[in-house]
Amino acid sequence: MLLPLLLALTASPDPMSVEGVWWTEGRNSQVTIEREGESVTGRITWYVGIEEEQVFDEQNPDEAMRGRELLDMPIIEGFEAGRNQWKRGVIYDPTEGKSYRSAIFRMDEDTLGVKGCVAVVCLTQKWERVAPGEVVTMERAPMLRSETASD
C-alpha cells in the first residue's frame, strides 16, 4: 500500500526545478533558465528570424534600452523560492515592451507554467522543454546569422 504512494511521489517533477531551455508559447523563441544564487534568471537564446538580422528591444519604454539586442537579453528576473513555485519575479515581454509580475512552476516533466499578472488579472502560458537536438546555444546563434548573410 505504501509502494504506490512512493511511486506517485517520485514520478512528479520537482516544481522548483525550472532550469533548462524552453520554447515560449508559439515556439517563436527559446529561453534558457538558469539558477543564479537564490533565484532564477531566463535569457533569450534564440528567436525566429535570428538568422536574418539582429533584433533589438525597440518597444522598451526606456529609450536608453532600445538598443539592446534580444539575443542574451534577460527576460525573467528577481524570483524568490516559494513552496512549489518561483514567485514574486518579473517577466519582460520585448514584443510589447512591458514587464509583468510573474511566477514560474513545473506543470510536468516537459512543461513549464509561466504566469504573468497585471493588477489582479493573471494569464499562464505553457512553455515546452526544447529537445536536445533543437537547442541553439549562445555561441551558435550569431554564427547562424553570419552563415545566412554570406549565402
PDB file of C-alpha atoms in Angstrom:
ATOM      1  CA  MET A   1       0.000   0.000   0.000  1.00  0.00           C
ATOM      2  CA  LEU A   2       2.873   2.353   0.676  1.00  0.00           C
ATOM      3  CA  LEU A   3       4.629   1.498  -2.615  1.00  0.00           C
ATOM      4  CA  PRO A   4       2.032   3.153  -4.935  1.00  0.00           C
ATOM      5  CA  LEU A   5       2.227   6.340  -2.867  1.00  0.00           C
ATOM      6  CA  LEU A   6       6.026   6.390  -3.059  1.00  0.00           C
ATOM      7  CA  LEU A   7       5.931   5.791  -6.831  1.00  0.00           C
ATOM      8  CA  ALA A   8       3.462   8.645  -7.291  1.00  0.00           C
ATOM      9  CA  LEU A   9       5.682  10.985  -5.304  1.00  0.00           C
ATOM     10  CA  THR A  10       8.814  10.108  -7.261  1.00  0.00           C
ATOM     11  CA  ALA A  11       7.054  10.444 -10.640  1.00  0.00           C
ATOM     12  CA  SER A  12       6.190  14.114 -10.102  1.00  0.00           C
ATOM     13  CA  PRO A  13       8.775  16.641 -11.280  1.00  0.00           C
ATOM     14  CA  ASP A  14      10.242  18.984  -8.702  1.00  0.00           C
ATOM     15  CA  PRO A  15       8.190  22.190  -9.165  1.00  0.00           C
ATOM     16  CA  MET A  16      11.266  24.233  -8.280  1.00  0.00           C
ATOM     17  CA  SER A  17      13.430  22.617 -10.977  1.00  0.00           C
ATOM     18  CA  VAL A  18      12.827  25.037 -13.852  1.00  0.00           C
ATOM     19  CA  GLU A  19      16.357  25.169 -15.246  1.00  0.00           C
ATOM     20  CA  GLY A  20      16.776  24.297 -18.888  1.00  0.00           C
ATOM     21  CA  VAL A  21      15.933  25.536 -22.357  1.00  0.00           C
ATOM     22  CA  TRP A  22      12.261  26.205 -23.059  1.00  0.00           C
ATOM     23  CA  TRP A  23      10.157  27.075 -26.101  1.00  0.00           C
ATOM     24  CA  THR A  24       7.980  30.092 -25.419  1.00  0.00           C
ATOM     25  CA  GLU A  25       4.336  29.721 -26.341  1.00  0.00           C
ATOM     26  CA  GLY A  26       4.064  29.749 -30.124  1.00  0.00           C
ATOM     27  CA  ARG A  27       7.638  28.391 -30.456  1.00  0.00           C
ATOM     28  CA  ASN A  28       8.959  31.752 -31.633  1.00  0.00           C
ATOM     29  CA  SER A  29      11.861  31.862 -29.180  1.00  0.00           C
ATOM     30  CA  GLN A  30      13.957  29.760 -26.829  1.00  0.00           C
ATOM     31  CA  VAL A  31      14.617  30.935 -23.287  1.00  0.00           C
ATOM     32  CA  THR A  32      17.388  29.428 -21.180  1.00  0.00           C
ATOM     33  CA  ILE A  33      16.600  29.479 -17.467  1.00  0.00           C
ATOM     34  CA  GLU A  34      19.460  29.084 -15.002  1.00  0.00           C
ATOM     35  CA  ARG A  35      19.818  29.199 -11.255  1.00  0.00           C
ATOM     36  CA  GLU A  36      21.592  32.336 -10.037  1.00  0.00           C
ATOM     37  CA  GLY A  37      22.203  32.256  -6.314  1.00  0.00           C
ATOM     38  CA  GLU A  38      18.846  32.059  -4.567  1.00  0.00           C
ATOM     39  CA  SER A  39      16.902  32.946  -7.729  1.00  0.00           C
ATOM     40  CA  VAL A  40      16.477  32.005 -11.385  1.00  0.00           C
ATOM     41  CA  THR A  41      17.118  34.089 -14.496  1.00  0.00           C
ATOM     42  CA  GLY A  42      15.924  33.481 -18.033  1.00  0.00           C
ATOM     43  CA  ARG A  43      17.580  34.822 -21.179  1.00  0.00           C
ATOM     44  CA  ILE A  44      16.514  34.735 -24.819  1.00  0.00           C
ATOM     45  CA  THR A  45      18.937  32.358 -26.537  1.00  0.00           C
ATOM     46  CA  TRP A  46      17.182  32.005 -29.904  1.00  0.00           C
ATOM     47  CA  TYR A  47      14.296  33.681 -31.720  1.00  0.00           C
ATOM     48  CA  VAL A  48      12.594  33.394 -35.097  1.00  0.00           C
ATOM     49  CA  GLY A  49      14.495  35.482 -37.612  1.00  0.00           C
ATOM     50  CA  ILE A  50      17.838  35.432 -35.790  1.00  0.00           C
ATOM     51  CA  GLU A  51      19.436  34.012 -38.931  1.00  0.00           C
ATOM     52  CA  GLU A  52      18.468  37.089 -40.978  1.00  0.00           C
ATOM     53  CA  GLU A  53      19.138  40.032 -38.708  1.00  0.00           C
ATOM     54  CA  GLN A  54      19.713  41.334 -35.225  1.00  0.00           C
ATOM     55  CA  VAL A  55      16.524  42.295 -33.426  1.00  0.00           C
ATOM     56  CA  PHE A  56      16.572  44.981 -30.776  1.00  0.00           C
ATOM     57  CA  ASP A  57      14.400  45.873 -27.787  1.00  0.00           C
ATOM     58  CA  GLU A  58      12.618  48.562 -29.807  1.00  0.00           C
ATOM     59  CA  GLN A  59       9.373  48.531 -27.784  1.00  0.00           C
ATOM     60  CA  ASN A  60      11.098  49.263 -24.467  1.00  0.00           C
ATOM     61  CA  PRO A  61       9.552  52.344 -22.823  1.00  0.00           C
ATOM     62  CA  ASP A  62      13.066  53.382 -21.730  1.00  0.00           C
ATOM     63  CA  GLU A  63      14.678  54.888 -24.834  1.00  0.00           C
ATOM     64  CA  ALA A  64      18.152  54.105 -23.497  1.00  0.00           C
ATOM     65  CA  MET A  65      17.298  50.365 -23.540  1.00  0.00           C
ATOM     66  CA  ARG A  66      16.020  50.224 -27.129  1.00  0.00           C
ATOM     67  CA  GLY A  67      19.489  49.467 -28.492  1.00  0.00           C
ATOM     68  CA  ARG A  68      19.735  46.157 -26.592  1.00  0.00           C
ATOM     69  CA  GLU A  69      19.804  43.096 -28.813  1.00  0.00           C
ATOM     70  CA  LEU A  70      17.216  40.463 -27.898  1.00  0.00           C
ATOM     71  CA  LEU A  71      19.829  37.702 -28.055  1.00  0.00           C
ATOM     72  CA  ASP A  72      21.012  37.002 -24.489  1.00  0.00           C
ATOM     73  CA  MET A  73      18.638  39.601 -23.068  1.00  0.00           C
ATOM     74  CA  PRO A  74      17.300  38.684 -19.608  1.00  0.00           C
ATOM     75  CA  ILE A  75      13.506  38.480 -19.595  1.00  0.00           C
ATOM     76  CA  ILE A  76      12.981  36.519 -16.347  1.00  0.00           C
ATOM     77  CA  GLU A  77      14.450  38.009 -13.161  1.00  0.00           C
ATOM     78  CA  GLY A  78      14.081  38.606  -9.444  1.00  0.00           C
ATOM     79  CA  PHE A  79      12.276  35.435  -8.364  1.00  0.00           C
ATOM     80  CA  GLU A  80      12.029  34.073  -4.831  1.00  0.00           C
ATOM     81  CA  ALA A  81      11.647  30.422  -3.965  1.00  0.00           C
ATOM     82  CA  GLY A  82       8.131  29.599  -2.811  1.00  0.00           C
ATOM     83  CA  ARG A  83       6.674  26.349  -1.577  1.00  0.00           C
ATOM     84  CA  ASN A  84       6.051  24.884  -5.013  1.00  0.00           C
ATOM     85  CA  GLN A  85       6.920  27.668  -7.450  1.00  0.00           C
ATOM     86  CA  TRP A  86       9.246  30.556  -8.120  1.00  0.00           C
ATOM     87  CA  LYS A  87       7.308  33.686  -7.233  1.00  0.00           C
ATOM     88  CA  ARG A  88       7.437  37.471  -6.959  1.00  0.00           C
ATOM     89  CA  GLY A  89       9.582  37.755 -10.059  1.00  0.00           C
ATOM     90  CA  VAL A  90       9.274  39.812 -13.203  1.00  0.00           C
ATOM     91  CA  ILE A  91       8.889  38.674 -16.794  1.00  0.00           C
ATOM     92  CA  TYR A  92       9.562  41.114 -19.606  1.00  0.00           C
ATOM     93  CA  ASP A  93       7.775  40.842 -22.960  1.00  0.00           C
ATOM     94  CA  PRO A  94      10.003  42.515 -25.569  1.00  0.00           C
ATOM     95  CA  THR A  95       7.264  42.370 -28.219  1.00  0.00           C
ATOM     96  CA  GLU A  96       5.215  44.813 -26.129  1.00  0.00           C
ATOM     97  CA  GLY A  97       7.969  46.436 -24.074  1.00  0.00           C
ATOM     98  CA  LYS A  98       6.118  45.571 -20.866  1.00  0.00           C
ATOM     99  CA  SER A  99       7.054  43.848 -17.621  1.00  0.00           C
ATOM    100  CA  TYR A 100       4.674  41.736 -15.571  1.00  0.00           C
ATOM    101  CA  ARG A 101       4.675  40.269 -12.072  1.00  0.00           C
ATOM    102  CA  SER A 102       5.347  36.594 -12.578  1.00  0.00           C
ATOM    103  CA  ALA A 103       5.518  33.107 -11.120  1.00  0.00           C
ATOM    104  CA  ILE A 104       7.100  30.018 -12.689  1.00  0.00           C
ATOM    105  CA  PHE A 105       6.350  26.383 -11.909  1.00  0.00           C
ATOM    106  CA  ARG A 106       6.668  22.923 -13.431  1.00  0.00           C
ATOM    107  CA  MET A 107       3.427  21.511 -14.813  1.00  0.00           C
ATOM    108  CA  ASP A 108       5.007  18.196 -15.799  1.00  0.00           C
ATOM    109  CA  GLU A 109       8.407  16.872 -16.842  1.00  0.00           C
ATOM    110  CA  ASP A 110       8.464  18.820 -20.121  1.00  0.00           C
ATOM    111  CA  THR A 111       6.088  21.726 -19.481  1.00  0.00           C
ATOM    112  CA  LEU A 112       6.668  24.933 -17.576  1.00  0.00           C
ATOM    113  CA  GLY A 113       3.868  27.189 -16.356  1.00  0.00           C
ATOM    114  CA  VAL A 114       4.797  30.863 -16.729  1.00  0.00           C
ATOM    115  CA  LYS A 115       2.263  33.182 -15.134  1.00  0.00           C
ATOM    116  CA  GLY A 116       2.205  36.905 -15.810  1.00  0.00           C
ATOM    117  CA  CYS A 117      -0.034  39.316 -13.909  1.00  0.00           C
ATOM    118  CA  VAL A 118      -1.276  42.889 -14.269  1.00  0.00           C
ATOM    119  CA  ALA A 119      -3.185  44.051 -11.183  1.00  0.00           C
ATOM    120  CA  VAL A 120      -5.473  41.086 -10.364  1.00  0.00           C
ATOM    121  CA  VAL A 121      -5.600  39.619 -13.879  1.00  0.00           C
ATOM    122  CA  CYS A 122      -3.175  36.759 -14.488  1.00  0.00           C
ATOM    123  CA  LEU A 123      -2.556  34.615 -17.552  1.00  0.00           C
ATOM    124  CA  THR A 124      -0.493  31.439 -17.660  1.00  0.00           C
ATOM    125  CA  GLN A 125       1.473  30.318 -20.687  1.00  0.00           C
ATOM    126  CA  LYS A 126       2.716  26.777 -21.195  1.00  0.00           C
ATOM    127  CA  TRP A 127       6.342  26.599 -22.280  1.00  0.00           C
ATOM    128  CA  GLU A 128       7.668  23.289 -23.649  1.00  0.00           C
ATOM    129  CA  ARG A 129      11.114  21.886 -22.976  1.00  0.00           C
ATOM    130  CA  VAL A 130      13.340  22.189 -26.053  1.00  0.00           C
ATOM    131  CA  ALA A 131      14.508  18.792 -27.308  1.00  0.00           C
ATOM    132  CA  PRO A 132      18.313  18.403 -27.147  1.00  0.00           C
ATOM    133  CA  GLY A 133      18.670  18.475 -30.946  1.00  0.00           C
ATOM    134  CA  GLU A 134      16.703  21.737 -31.182  1.00  0.00           C
ATOM    135  CA  VAL A 135      18.724  23.744 -28.668  1.00  0.00           C
ATOM    136  CA  VAL A 136      20.577  26.690 -30.206  1.00  0.00           C
ATOM    137  CA  THR A 137      23.468  27.759 -27.985  1.00  0.00           C
ATOM    138  CA  MET A 138      24.531  31.360 -27.471  1.00  0.00           C
ATOM    139  CA  GLU A 139      27.769  30.580 -29.313  1.00  0.00           C
ATOM    140  CA  ARG A 140      25.899  29.135 -32.303  1.00  0.00           C
ATOM    141  CA  ALA A 141      23.188  31.810 -32.713  1.00  0.00           C
ATOM    142  CA  PRO A 142      25.430  34.617 -34.064  1.00  0.00           C
ATOM    143  CA  MET A 143      27.093  32.130 -36.441  1.00  0.00           C
ATOM    144  CA  LEU A 144      23.696  31.214 -37.875  1.00  0.00           C
ATOM    145  CA  ARG A 145      23.163  34.867 -38.726  1.00  0.00           C
ATOM    146  CA  SER A 146      26.544  35.239 -40.455  1.00  0.00           C
ATOM    147  CA  GLU A 147      26.158  31.927 -42.335  1.00  0.00           C
ATOM    148  CA  THR A 148      22.822  33.088 -43.740  1.00  0.00           C
ATOM    149  CA  ALA A 149      24.189  36.523 -44.637  1.00  0.00           C
ATOM    150  CA  SER A 150      27.033  35.007 -46.668  1.00  0.00           C
ATOM    151  CA  ASP A 151      24.693  32.792 -48.752  1.00  0.00           C
TER     152      ASP A 151
END
